[in-house]
CSV table of C-alpha atoms and ligand atoms in Angstrom, one decimal:
chain,number,residue,atom,x,y,z
A,1,MET,CA,-0.1,0.1,0.0
A,2,ALA,CA,1.5,3.5,-1.0
A,3,ASP,CA,1.2,6.2,1.6
A,4,PHE,CA,1.0,8.5,-0.9
A,5,ASP,CA,0.1,8.9,-4.9
A,6,THR,CA,2.6,11.4,-5.4
A,7,ILE,CA,5.9,12.3,-3.2
A,8,ILE,CA,7.8,14.9,-4.9
A,9,ILE,CA,11.2,15.7,-3.9
A,10,GLY,CA,12.4,19.8,-3.6
A,11,ALA,CA,9.8,22.5,-2.8
A,12,GLY,CA,11.0,25.0,-5.5
A,13,PRO,CA,8.9,26.8,-8.0
A,14,GLY,CA,8.9,23.0,-9.8
A,15,GLY,CA,8.0,21.0,-6.8
A,16,TYR,CA,5.6,23.0,-5.1
A,17,VAL,CA,3.5,23.8,-8.4
A,18,ALA,CA,3.7,20.0,-9.0
A,19,ALA,CA,2.4,19.4,-5.6
A,20,ILE,CA,-0.5,22.1,-5.7
A,21,ARG,CA,-1.9,20.9,-8.9
A,22,ALA,CA,-1.5,16.9,-8.2
A,23,ALA,CA,-3.2,17.7,-5.0
A,24,GLN,CA,-5.9,19.8,-6.9
A,25,LEU,CA,-6.4,16.8,-9.5
A,26,GLY,CA,-7.6,14.7,-6.4
A,27,GLN,CA,-4.1,13.1,-5.3
A,28,SER,CA,-2.7,12.6,-1.9
A,29,VAL,CA,0.6,14.4,-2.2
A,30,ALA,CA,3.6,15.2,-0.2
A,31,VAL,CA,7.0,17.2,-0.6
A,32,VAL,CA,10.0,16.6,0.9
A,33,GLU,CA,11.6,19.4,1.5
A,34,GLY,CA,14.9,20.1,4.1
A,35,ARG,CA,15.2,23.7,4.2
A,36,ASP,CA,13.5,25.2,6.9
A,37,THR,CA,11.1,27.4,4.6
A,38,LEU,CA,9.3,26.4,1.1
A,39,GLY,CA,9.9,28.0,-2.2
A,40,GLY,CA,13.5,26.5,-3.2
A,41,THR,CA,16.3,28.6,-4.4
A,42,CYS,CA,14.1,30.8,-6.1
A,43,LEU,CA,12.2,32.3,-3.2
A,44,ASN,CA,14.9,31.6,-0.6
A,45,VAL,CA,18.3,32.5,-2.1
A,46,GLY,CA,17.5,33.4,-6.0
A,47,CYS,CA,14.3,35.3,-8.1
A,48,ILE,CA,12.8,37.0,-5.2
A,49,PRO,CA,15.4,38.5,-2.7
A,50,SER,CA,17.5,39.6,-5.9
A,51,LYS,CA,14.2,41.2,-6.9
A,52,ALA,CA,13.9,43.2,-3.8
A,53,MET,CA,17.3,44.6,-4.3
A,54,LEU,CA,16.9,45.5,-7.7
A,55,HIS,CA,13.5,47.4,-6.6
A,56,ALA,CA,15.0,48.7,-3.4
A,57,THR,CA,18.4,50.4,-5.6
A,58,HIS,CA,16.3,51.5,-8.5
A,59,MET,CA,14.4,53.7,-6.7
A,60,LEU,CA,17.5,55.0,-4.9
A,61,HIS,CA,19.1,55.6,-8.4
A,62,GLU,CA,15.8,57.3,-9.6
A,63,THR,CA,16.2,59.6,-6.7
A,64,HIS,CA,19.9,60.3,-8.0
A,65,GLU,CA,18.8,60.6,-11.4
A,66,ASN,CA,15.5,61.7,-12.1
A,67,PHE,CA,14.1,63.4,-9.2
A,68,GLU,CA,15.2,66.9,-9.8
A,69,LYS,CA,14.5,66.9,-13.3
A,70,MET,CA,10.6,66.2,-12.1
A,71,GLY,CA,10.7,68.8,-9.8
A,72,LEU,CA,11.4,66.5,-6.5
A,73,MET,CA,14.4,68.5,-4.7
A,74,GLY,CA,15.5,67.7,-1.3
A,75,ALA,CA,18.6,65.5,-0.6
A,76,ALA,CA,19.1,61.9,-1.8
A,77,PRO,CA,18.3,59.3,0.9
A,78,THR,CA,21.3,57.3,2.3
A,79,VAL,CA,21.4,53.6,2.4
A,80,ASP,CA,20.9,51.8,5.8
A,81,TRP,CA,21.9,48.3,4.7
A,82,ALA,CA,20.7,46.5,8.0
A,83,LYS,CA,17.5,48.0,7.1
A,84,MET,CA,17.6,47.1,3.0
A,85,GLN,CA,18.7,43.5,4.2
A,86,ALA,CA,15.6,43.1,6.6
A,87,TYR,CA,13.6,44.5,3.7
A,88,LYS,CA,14.3,41.9,1.5
A,89,ALA,CA,13.9,39.2,4.4
A,90,ASP,CA,10.8,40.2,4.9
A,91,VAL,CA,9.7,39.5,1.3
A,92,VAL,CA,11.3,36.5,1.3
A,93,THR,CA,9.3,35.1,4.6
A,94,GLY,CA,5.9,36.9,2.9
A,95,ASN,CA,6.4,34.3,0.2
A,96,THR,CA,8.0,31.5,1.5
A,97,LYS,CA,4.9,31.6,4.3
A,98,GLY,CA,2.7,31.8,1.2
A,99,ILE,CA,3.8,28.6,0.1
A,100,GLU,CA,3.0,27.1,3.3
A,101,PHE,CA,-0.4,28.4,3.1
A,102,LEU,CA,-1.1,27.1,0.0
A,103,PHE,CA,0.3,23.3,1.0
A,104,LYS,CA,-2.1,23.2,3.9
A,105,LYS,CA,-5.0,24.7,1.9
A,106,ASN,CA,-4.2,21.9,-0.7
A,107,LYS,CA,-3.3,19.3,1.8
A,108,VAL,CA,-0.3,18.7,0.5
A,109,THR,CA,2.0,17.0,3.3
A,110,TRP,CA,5.7,18.5,4.1
A,111,LEU,CA,7.9,16.1,4.9
A,112,LYS,CA,10.8,18.0,6.6
A,113,GLY,CA,14.2,16.5,5.6
A,114,TRP,CA,16.5,15.2,3.2
A,115,ALA,CA,15.3,12.4,0.9
A,116,SER,CA,16.7,9.5,-1.1
A,117,ILE,CA,15.4,6.8,-3.1
A,118,PRO,CA,16.3,3.6,-1.8
A,119,ALA,CA,13.9,1.8,-4.4
A,120,PRO,CA,11.4,2.5,-6.9
A,121,GLY,CA,8.5,3.6,-5.3
A,122,GLN,CA,10.3,4.4,-1.9
A,123,VAL,CA,11.6,7.9,-0.5
A,124,LYS,CA,13.9,7.8,2.8
A,125,VAL,CA,13.8,11.1,4.9
A,126,GLY,CA,15.5,10.7,7.8
A,127,ASP,CA,14.8,7.2,9.6
A,128,ASP,CA,11.3,6.9,7.7
A,129,THR,CA,10.6,5.1,4.4
A,130,HIS,CA,7.4,6.7,2.5
A,131,ARG,CA,5.5,4.7,-0.1
A,132,ALA,CA,4.5,6.3,-3.2
A,133,LYS,CA,3.0,5.5,-6.7
A,134,ASN,CA,5.0,7.8,-8.3
A,135,ILE,CA,8.2,10.1,-7.5
A,136,VAL,CA,9.1,13.2,-8.8
A,137,ILE,CA,12.2,14.8,-8.7
A,138,ALA,CA,12.4,18.2,-8.4
A,139,THR,CA,15.4,19.4,-6.8
A,140,GLY,CA,17.0,22.1,-9.0
A,141,SER,CA,20.3,23.2,-9.4
A,142,GLU,CA,23.5,24.8,-7.5
A,143,ALA,CA,26.1,27.4,-8.7
A,144,SER,CA,28.7,25.8,-10.7
A,145,SER,CA,32.1,26.7,-9.4
A,146,LEU,CA,35.1,27.2,-11.9
A,147,GLN,CA,38.5,25.4,-11.7
A,148,GLY,CA,41.3,27.7,-9.7
A,149,VAL,CA,38.2,29.6,-8.0
A,150,THR,CA,37.3,28.4,-4.1
A,151,ILE,CA,33.9,29.9,-3.4
A,152,ASP,CA,33.6,30.9,0.7
A,153,GLU,CA,30.3,33.0,0.5
A,154,GLU,CA,32.2,36.0,2.1
A,155,THR,CA,34.7,37.2,-0.1
A,156,VAL,CA,34.5,35.0,-3.3
A,157,VAL,CA,30.8,34.7,-3.3
A,158,THR,CA,27.9,32.9,-5.5
A,159,SER,CA,24.6,34.7,-5.8
A,160,THR,CA,23.8,33.6,-2.7
A,161,GLY,CA,26.8,35.0,-0.9
A,162,ALA,CA,26.1,38.3,-2.7
A,163,LEU,CA,22.5,38.5,-1.5
A,164,THR,CA,23.9,38.5,2.0
A,165,LEU,CA,27.1,40.6,2.2
A,166,LYS,CA,28.3,42.0,5.4
A,167,ALA,CA,28.7,45.7,4.0
A,168,ILE,CA,28.6,47.2,0.3
A,169,PRO,CA,31.5,46.8,-1.0
A,170,LYS,CA,33.7,49.4,-3.0
A,171,THR,CA,34.9,46.8,-5.5
A,172,MET,CA,33.5,43.9,-7.0
A,173,VAL,CA,34.3,41.6,-9.8
A,174,VAL,CA,31.8,39.9,-11.4
A,175,ILE,CA,32.7,36.4,-13.3
A,176,GLY,CA,30.4,36.3,-16.2
A,177,ALA,CA,28.1,38.8,-17.7
A,178,GLY,CA,24.9,36.1,-17.5
A,179,VAL,CA,22.0,37.0,-15.8
A,180,ILE,CA,22.9,36.5,-12.6
A,181,GLY,CA,26.1,38.6,-13.2
A,182,LEU,CA,24.3,41.5,-14.8
A,183,GLU,CA,21.4,41.6,-12.3
A,184,MET,CA,23.7,41.6,-9.0
A,185,GLY,CA,26.3,43.9,-10.7
A,186,SER,CA,23.5,46.4,-11.5
A,187,VAL,CA,22.5,46.3,-7.5
A,188,TYR,CA,25.8,46.9,-6.6
A,189,ALA,CA,26.9,49.4,-9.4
A,190,ARG,CA,23.5,51.5,-8.0
A,191,LEU,CA,25.1,51.1,-4.6
A,192,GLY,CA,28.0,52.7,-5.1
A,193,THR,CA,30.3,49.8,-5.8
A,194,GLN,CA,32.8,50.2,-8.6
A,195,VAL,CA,31.6,46.8,-10.5
A,196,THR,CA,34.1,45.2,-13.0
A,197,VAL,CA,32.5,42.6,-15.1
A,198,VAL,CA,35.0,39.9,-16.7
A,199,GLU,CA,33.2,37.7,-19.6
A,200,TYR,CA,34.9,35.0,-21.6
A,201,LEU,CA,32.6,35.7,-24.6
A,202,ASP,CA,33.3,38.5,-26.7
A,203,ALA,CA,29.3,39.9,-25.7
A,204,ILE,CA,27.5,40.0,-22.5
A,205,THR,CA,24.5,37.7,-22.4
A,206,PRO,CA,25.2,34.8,-24.6
A,207,GLY,CA,22.4,33.4,-26.7
A,208,MET,CA,20.8,36.8,-27.0
A,209,ASP,CA,19.7,38.8,-29.8
A,210,ALA,CA,23.1,40.3,-30.6
A,211,GLU,CA,21.6,44.0,-31.4
A,212,VAL,CA,20.0,43.8,-27.8
A,213,ALA,CA,23.2,42.6,-26.5
A,214,LYS,CA,25.2,45.4,-27.7
A,215,THR,CA,22.5,48.0,-26.5
A,216,PHE,CA,22.4,46.5,-22.9
A,217,GLN,CA,26.1,46.7,-22.6
A,218,ARG,CA,26.3,50.4,-24.1
A,219,ILE,CA,23.5,51.1,-21.0
A,220,LEU,CA,24.9,49.2,-18.6
A,221,THR,CA,28.4,51.0,-19.1
A,222,LYS,CA,26.9,54.3,-18.9
A,223,GLN,CA,25.4,53.2,-15.9
A,224,GLY,CA,29.0,52.8,-14.5
A,225,LEU,CA,29.6,49.3,-14.7
A,226,LYS,CA,32.7,48.3,-17.0
A,227,PHE,CA,33.3,45.4,-18.8
A,228,VAL,CA,36.4,42.9,-19.8
A,229,LEU,CA,35.3,40.6,-22.6
A,230,GLY,CA,37.1,37.8,-24.3
A,231,ALA,CA,39.0,37.1,-20.8
A,232,ALA,CA,39.3,33.6,-19.3
A,233,VAL,CA,39.4,33.7,-15.7
A,234,GLN,CA,42.4,31.2,-14.2
A,235,SER,CA,41.8,31.9,-10.7
A,236,ALA,CA,40.1,34.0,-8.0
A,237,THR,CA,42.7,34.4,-4.9
A,238,LYS,CA,41.9,35.4,-1.5
A,239,THR,CA,44.2,38.5,-0.2
A,240,ALA,CA,44.4,40.2,3.0
A,241,THR,CA,42.1,42.9,2.1
A,242,GLY,CA,39.6,40.7,-0.5
A,243,ALA,CA,40.4,38.5,-3.7
A,244,THR,CA,42.4,38.9,-7.1
A,245,VAL,CA,40.9,37.6,-10.2
A,246,ALA,CA,43.6,36.5,-13.0
A,247,TYR,CA,42.7,36.1,-16.3
A,248,LYS,CA,43.8,35.6,-19.9
A,249,LEU,CA,43.0,37.7,-22.7
A,250,LYS,CA,41.6,35.3,-25.5
A,251,LYS,CA,42.9,37.9,-28.3
A,252,ASN,CA,46.7,37.7,-27.9
A,253,ASP,CA,47.0,35.3,-24.6
A,254,SER,CA,48.0,38.2,-22.6
A,255,GLU,CA,47.3,37.9,-18.5
A,256,ALA,CA,46.1,40.3,-16.5
A,257,SER,CA,44.7,40.5,-13.1
A,258,LEU,CA,42.0,42.5,-10.8
A,259,ASN,CA,41.8,43.4,-7.0
A,260,ALA,CA,38.4,43.4,-5.5
A,261,ASP,CA,36.6,43.6,-2.1
A,262,ILE,CA,34.0,40.9,-3.2
A,263,VAL,CA,34.0,38.7,-6.3
A,264,LEU,CA,31.0,37.0,-7.4
A,265,VAL,CA,31.3,33.8,-9.3
A,266,ALA,CA,27.9,33.9,-12.1
A,267,THR,CA,29.3,31.1,-14.5
A,268,GLY,CA,26.3,29.4,-14.7
A,269,ARG,CA,24.2,26.4,-12.8
A,270,LYS,CA,24.6,22.8,-12.5
A,271,PRO,CA,21.8,20.3,-11.5
A,272,TYR,CA,22.0,19.6,-7.9
A,273,THR,CA,20.6,15.6,-7.5
A,274,SER,CA,23.8,14.8,-5.3
A,275,GLY,CA,22.6,12.3,-2.2
A,276,LEU,CA,19.4,10.9,-4.3
A,277,GLY,CA,21.1,7.6,-5.1
A,278,LEU,CA,20.1,7.5,-8.4
A,279,GLU,CA,23.6,6.0,-9.6
A,280,ALA,CA,22.3,2.9,-7.6
A,281,LEU,CA,18.8,3.0,-9.0
A,282,GLY,CA,20.3,3.1,-12.3
A,283,VAL,CA,18.7,6.0,-13.3
A,284,GLU,CA,20.2,7.0,-16.9
A,285,MET,CA,21.6,10.3,-17.0
A,286,GLY,CA,22.0,13.1,-19.9
A,287,PRO,CA,24.6,15.5,-20.4
A,288,ARG,CA,26.1,18.3,-18.1
A,289,GLY,CA,24.8,15.9,-14.9
A,290,THR,CA,21.3,16.3,-15.6
A,291,ILE,CA,18.8,13.6,-15.4
A,292,LYS,CA,17.3,12.2,-18.6
A,293,THR,CA,13.3,12.2,-19.1
A,294,ASP,CA,11.0,11.1,-21.9
A,295,ALA,CA,8.4,13.1,-23.4
A,296,HIS,CA,6.3,12.6,-20.4
A,297,PHE,CA,9.0,13.8,-17.7
A,298,GLN,CA,9.7,10.0,-17.2
A,299,THR,CA,13.1,8.7,-16.1
A,300,SER,CA,14.6,5.7,-17.3
A,301,VAL,CA,13.1,4.1,-14.1
A,302,PRO,CA,9.5,3.5,-14.1
A,303,GLY,CA,7.2,5.6,-11.9
A,304,LEU,CA,10.1,7.6,-11.3
A,305,TYR,CA,9.9,11.6,-12.9
A,306,ALA,CA,12.1,14.6,-13.0
A,307,ILE,CA,11.4,18.4,-13.9
A,308,GLY,CA,13.0,21.3,-13.2
A,309,ASP,CA,16.9,22.5,-13.4
A,310,ALA,CA,17.8,18.7,-13.2
A,311,ILE,CA,16.5,18.1,-16.4
A,312,ALA,CA,17.3,19.6,-19.8
A,313,GLY,CA,16.2,23.1,-20.9
A,314,PRO,CA,16.7,26.8,-19.7
A,315,MET,CA,17.1,26.8,-15.9
A,316,LEU,CA,14.6,29.1,-15.2
A,317,ALA,CA,11.7,29.0,-12.5
A,318,HIS,CA,8.7,29.4,-14.9
A,319,LYS,CA,9.8,26.5,-17.1
A,320,ALA,CA,10.0,24.5,-13.9
A,321,GLU,CA,6.5,25.5,-13.1
A,322,ASP,CA,5.1,24.8,-16.3
A,323,GLU,CA,6.9,21.1,-16.4
A,324,GLY,CA,5.6,21.0,-12.6
A,325,MET,CA,1.9,21.7,-13.8
A,326,ALA,CA,2.3,19.2,-16.7
A,327,VAL,CA,3.9,16.0,-15.0
A,328,ALA,CA,0.9,16.7,-12.4
A,329,GLU,CA,-1.5,16.3,-14.7
A,330,VAL,CA,0.5,13.5,-16.8
A,331,LEU,CA,0.2,11.4,-13.3
A,332,SER,CA,-3.4,12.5,-13.1
A,333,GLY,CA,-4.0,10.6,-16.7
A,334,LYS,CA,-4.1,13.8,-18.4
A,335,HIS,CA,-2.5,15.5,-20.9
A,336,GLY,CA,0.3,17.8,-19.5
A,337,HIS,CA,2.6,19.5,-22.1
A,338,VAL,CA,5.4,22.1,-22.0
A,339,ASN,CA,5.4,24.4,-25.3
A,340,TYR,CA,9.3,25.2,-24.9
A,341,GLY,CA,9.4,27.3,-27.9
A,342,VAL,CA,7.5,29.9,-26.0
A,343,ILE,CA,9.4,30.2,-23.0
A,344,PRO,CA,9.9,33.8,-22.2
A,345,GLY,CA,13.5,34.9,-20.5
A,346,VAL,CA,13.7,38.2,-18.7
A,347,ILE,CA,16.8,40.1,-17.0
A,348,TYR,CA,15.3,42.4,-14.3
A,349,THR,CA,17.9,45.2,-14.9
A,350,THR,CA,16.9,48.8,-15.6
A,351,PRO,CA,15.9,49.2,-18.4
A,352,GLU,CA,14.9,45.2,-18.7
A,353,VAL,CA,15.4,43.0,-20.9
A,354,ALA,CA,13.1,40.2,-22.3
A,355,ASN,CA,13.0,37.6,-25.3
A,356,VAL,CA,10.7,35.1,-26.4
A,357,GLY,CA,11.3,32.2,-29.4
A,358,GLN,CA,13.9,32.5,-31.8
A,359,THR,CA,16.7,35.3,-32.5
A,360,GLU,CA,17.6,36.7,-36.0
A,361,GLU,CA,21.3,34.9,-35.5
A,362,GLN,CA,19.3,31.7,-35.2
A,363,LEU,CA,17.1,32.5,-38.3
A,364,LYS,CA,20.0,32.6,-40.2
A,365,ALA,CA,21.8,29.7,-39.4
A,366,GLU,CA,18.6,27.7,-40.3
A,367,GLY,CA,18.4,29.5,-43.8
A,368,ARG,CA,14.7,30.6,-42.9
A,369,ALA,CA,13.2,34.0,-44.6
A,370,TYR,CA,12.4,36.5,-42.3
A,371,LYS,CA,11.2,40.0,-41.5
A,372,VAL,CA,12.1,42.5,-38.7
A,373,GLY,CA,9.5,45.0,-37.2
A,374,LYS,CA,11.5,47.5,-34.9
A,375,PHE,CA,10.3,50.4,-32.9
A,376,PRO,CA,12.7,52.3,-30.2
A,377,PHE,CA,11.0,53.5,-27.0
A,378,MET,CA,12.0,57.0,-27.9
A,379,GLY,CA,8.5,57.3,-30.3
A,380,ASN,CA,6.7,56.2,-27.0
A,381,ALA,CA,5.4,58.8,-25.5
A,382,ARG,CA,4.8,56.9,-21.8
A,383,ALA,CA,8.7,56.1,-21.5
A,384,LYS,CA,9.8,59.6,-22.6
A,385,ALA,CA,7.4,61.1,-19.6
A,386,VAL,CA,9.4,59.0,-17.1
A,387,PHE,CA,12.9,58.7,-18.8
A,388,GLN,CA,12.8,55.5,-19.6
A,389,ALA,CA,12.9,56.1,-23.5
A,390,GLU,CA,16.1,53.9,-24.4
A,391,GLY,CA,15.7,50.5,-26.1
A,392,PHE,CA,13.5,49.4,-28.5
A,393,VAL,CA,11.2,46.2,-29.0
A,394,LYS,CA,12.2,43.9,-32.4
A,395,LEU,CA,9.5,41.5,-33.5
A,396,ILE,CA,10.4,38.5,-36.0
A,397,ALA,CA,8.1,37.3,-38.2
A,398,ASP,CA,7.8,34.6,-40.9
A,399,ALA,CA,8.6,36.7,-44.2
A,400,THR,CA,6.1,34.5,-46.0
A,401,THR,CA,3.4,33.7,-43.7
A,402,ASP,CA,3.9,36.8,-41.3
A,403,ARG,CA,3.7,34.0,-38.2
A,404,ILE,CA,5.7,35.7,-35.0
A,405,LEU,CA,8.5,33.7,-34.7
A,406,GLY,CA,10.4,35.9,-31.8
A,407,CYS,CA,10.4,39.2,-30.2
A,408,HIS,CA,13.5,40.7,-28.3
A,409,ILE,CA,12.8,43.8,-26.1
A,410,ILE,CA,15.0,46.1,-24.0
A,411,GLY,CA,13.2,49.1,-22.4
A,412,PRO,CA,10.5,49.8,-19.6
A,413,ALA,CA,8.6,46.8,-18.3
A,414,ALA,CA,9.7,44.8,-21.0
A,415,GLY,CA,9.4,41.7,-18.4
A,416,ASP,CA,5.8,42.2,-18.8
A,417,LEU,CA,5.1,43.5,-22.2
A,418,ILE,CA,6.8,40.0,-24.0
A,419,HIS,CA,3.8,38.1,-22.7
A,420,GLU,CA,1.3,39.5,-25.2
A,421,VAL,CA,3.8,38.1,-27.7
A,422,CYS,CA,3.7,35.0,-26.0
A,423,VAL,CA,0.4,34.7,-25.8
A,424,ALA,CA,0.0,35.9,-29.7
A,425,MET,CA,2.6,33.1,-30.4
A,426,GLU,CA,1.0,30.5,-28.2
A,427,PHE,CA,-1.9,31.1,-30.6
A,428,GLY,CA,0.1,31.0,-34.3
A,429,ALA,CA,-0.7,34.5,-34.3
A,430,SER,CA,0.9,36.9,-37.5
A,431,ALA,CA,2.7,40.1,-36.7
A,432,GLN,CA,-0.7,41.7,-38.4
A,433,ASP,CA,-2.9,40.2,-35.8
A,434,LEU,CA,-0.6,42.1,-33.1
A,435,ALA,CA,-0.7,45.2,-35.1
A,436,LEU,CA,-4.6,45.0,-35.5
A,437,THR,CA,-5.2,45.0,-32.0
A,438,CYS,CA,-5.8,48.0,-30.3
A,439,HIS,CA,-3.4,49.3,-27.5
A,440,ALA,CA,-4.6,51.5,-24.8
A,441,HIS,CA,-2.2,55.1,-25.0
A,442,PRO,CA,-0.5,56.2,-23.5
A,443,THR,CA,1.3,52.3,-22.6
A,444,TYR,CA,4.9,51.1,-23.1
A,445,SER,CA,2.7,48.3,-24.6
A,446,GLU,CA,2.1,50.4,-28.1
A,447,ALA,CA,5.8,49.9,-28.4
A,448,VAL,CA,5.0,46.5,-29.4
A,449,ARG,CA,2.3,47.2,-31.3
A,450,GLU,CA,4.2,49.6,-33.5
A,451,ALA,CA,6.9,46.7,-33.9
A,452,ALA,CA,4.2,44.6,-35.4
A,453,LEU,CA,3.1,47.6,-37.9
A,454,ALA,CA,6.6,47.9,-38.7
A,455,CYS,CA,6.8,44.2,-39.6
A,456,GLY,CA,4.0,45.3,-42.4
A,457,ASP,CA,3.2,48.8,-43.9
A,458,GLY,CA,5.2,50.9,-41.1
A,459,ALA,CA,4.9,52.3,-37.9
A,460,ILE,CA,3.6,55.4,-37.0
A,461,HIS,CA,5.3,56.8,-34.3
A,462,ALA,CA,9.1,56.2,-36.1
B,501,NAI,P1,24.7,32.0,-17.6
B,501,NAI,O1,24.6,30.9,-18.0
B,501,NAI,O2,23.5,33.4,-17.8
B,501,NAI,O3,26.3,32.6,-17.6
B,501,NAI,C1,27.3,32.7,-17.2
B,501,NAI,C2,28.3,33.2,-18.2
B,501,NAI,O4,29.6,33.3,-17.8
B,501,NAI,C3,28.5,33.4,-19.9
B,501,NAI,O5,28.2,34.4,-20.1
B,501,NAI,C4,29.9,32.7,-19.8
B,501,NAI,O6,30.2,32.8,-20.9
B,501,NAI,C5,30.7,33.1,-18.5
B,501,NAI,N1,31.5,32.4,-18.3
B,501,NAI,C6,32.1,31.1,-18.2
B,501,NAI,N2,33.1,30.5,-17.5
B,501,NAI,C7,33.7,32.1,-17.6
B,501,NAI,C8,35.3,31.9,-17.1
B,501,NAI,N3,36.1,31.0,-16.8
B,501,NAI,N4,35.6,33.6,-17.2
B,501,NAI,C9,34.9,34.3,-17.7
B,501,NAI,N5,33.4,33.9,-18.0
B,501,NAI,C10,33.1,32.8,-18.0
B,501,NAI,O7,25.0,31.8,-15.8
B,501,NAI,P2,24.2,32.7,-14.6
B,501,NAI,O8,24.1,34.1,-14.7
B,501,NAI,O9,25.1,32.3,-13.8
B,501,NAI,O10,23.0,32.0,-14.2
B,501,NAI,C11,22.5,30.9,-14.0
B,501,NAI,C12,21.1,30.2,-14.3
B,501,NAI,O11,20.3,31.0,-13.2
B,501,NAI,C13,20.9,30.7,-15.6
B,501,NAI,O12,20.8,29.5,-16.1
B,501,NAI,C14,20.2,31.8,-15.6
B,501,NAI,O13,19.2,31.7,-16.7
B,501,NAI,C15,19.6,31.5,-14.4
B,501,NAI,N6,18.9,33.1,-13.7
B,501,NAI,C16,17.9,33.3,-14.5
B,501,NAI,C17,17.4,34.6,-13.6
B,501,NAI,C18,16.4,35.4,-14.2
B,501,NAI,O14,15.3,34.8,-15.2
B,501,NAI,N7,16.1,36.7,-14.6
B,501,NAI,C19,18.2,35.4,-12.4
B,501,NAI,C20,19.4,34.6,-12.3
B,501,NAI,C21,19.7,33.6,-12.7
């Protein structure tokens, strides 16, 4: 007799969403979580606390940059670091408690502790072994370290340590110009830290539309971030006052180094599956430590499923959530499905950066005929009124059918604007469908419509 229909291991966005949906569909569900709070990396030490820090420091930046222009006079506020940290902690607690409430509401059992899977259908937590018809691994990911770099989470930190620094550093070297590096780099640059980002590739944000990446780098440079591109970091060594980062420039193999109070290592993440006992179970693994799954999220062991950062695909909370809902539906005899072609990506800097679908670079490589409609926020009245007119919307559509293939936005509220394009893509819409949709004036979203118009007879305000 099984104790539960489904046991889910990990209470991050993948695991907790799977649990709630499975319970809503009538299953008896337990979630194993070893942290003191629910929500996983995202709620505790990732998406949510970083957004609190980005918000607080954006407000500070606004007081310095734009208040006087609007006739708001007076001394700019100073930073109380302890209070800012307390605000961030409150935001986290509010959200993790919210998940606890949802578990109670949906009768999901929280098994506190770290899980292992001694045999198919069994989950061991502490001294107790629980039986389940299905087990879902939703254990997420951890920061991947770099050779020659030892992380102590005090001087040489990952994003986790960067969220709880004892003081605002004077100088910081960020290794890696990906999402974490640029979000956390922005936070500290706005707090007055001299931030230098060292990136292996010749452009920031690999995989992103090249035009957006170029504009993004220009804007961040104006905000005070420095970039060393085409540089392979060799080591980060602690010194009496901070750390030294040694790197090699790829173009001429020359070596150089930078000293900083704090070094943030943001060179990617890897699946976190240790301690589960997957090897003994004979679970087939995929590339880069991922768990191999079939189209229904089942691993090579029947009854054992996996979702989120632990399997293939972008390591994003919302991708894990979608897989969580889908696996719950599969396990309830329904047809859970994730459309991997329409998963948005957002960087929560100012301006925000967002994308969905294919880039021009990908379409060129595929030899596909496409057209581009571009609209600058300079032509958007609302953006101009609030000093956020930098950036643009770039909509890409099929040259023949006009079907929307992708969208790339850098500008105000890009992370929200992208979703009308996501919905349009889910419905197989054309650029003209978007262009013919009435958009309220004055809103940022008019820039999306104008980009769609630019795919046809032309934008009005450009
Ligand atoms: P990332 O994969 O986005 O970027 C890592 C960067 O480090 C790359 O540009 C890479 O070229 C560079 N790099 C690697 N080795 C290097 C070396 N030796 N020297 C110099 N540069 C080197 O990884 P990141 O920023 O750590 O983020 C991890 C994961 O978390 C990503 O999958 C990301 O999507 C996710 N995440 C998403 C957020 C969001 O959606 N807003 C926020 C934070 C994280």
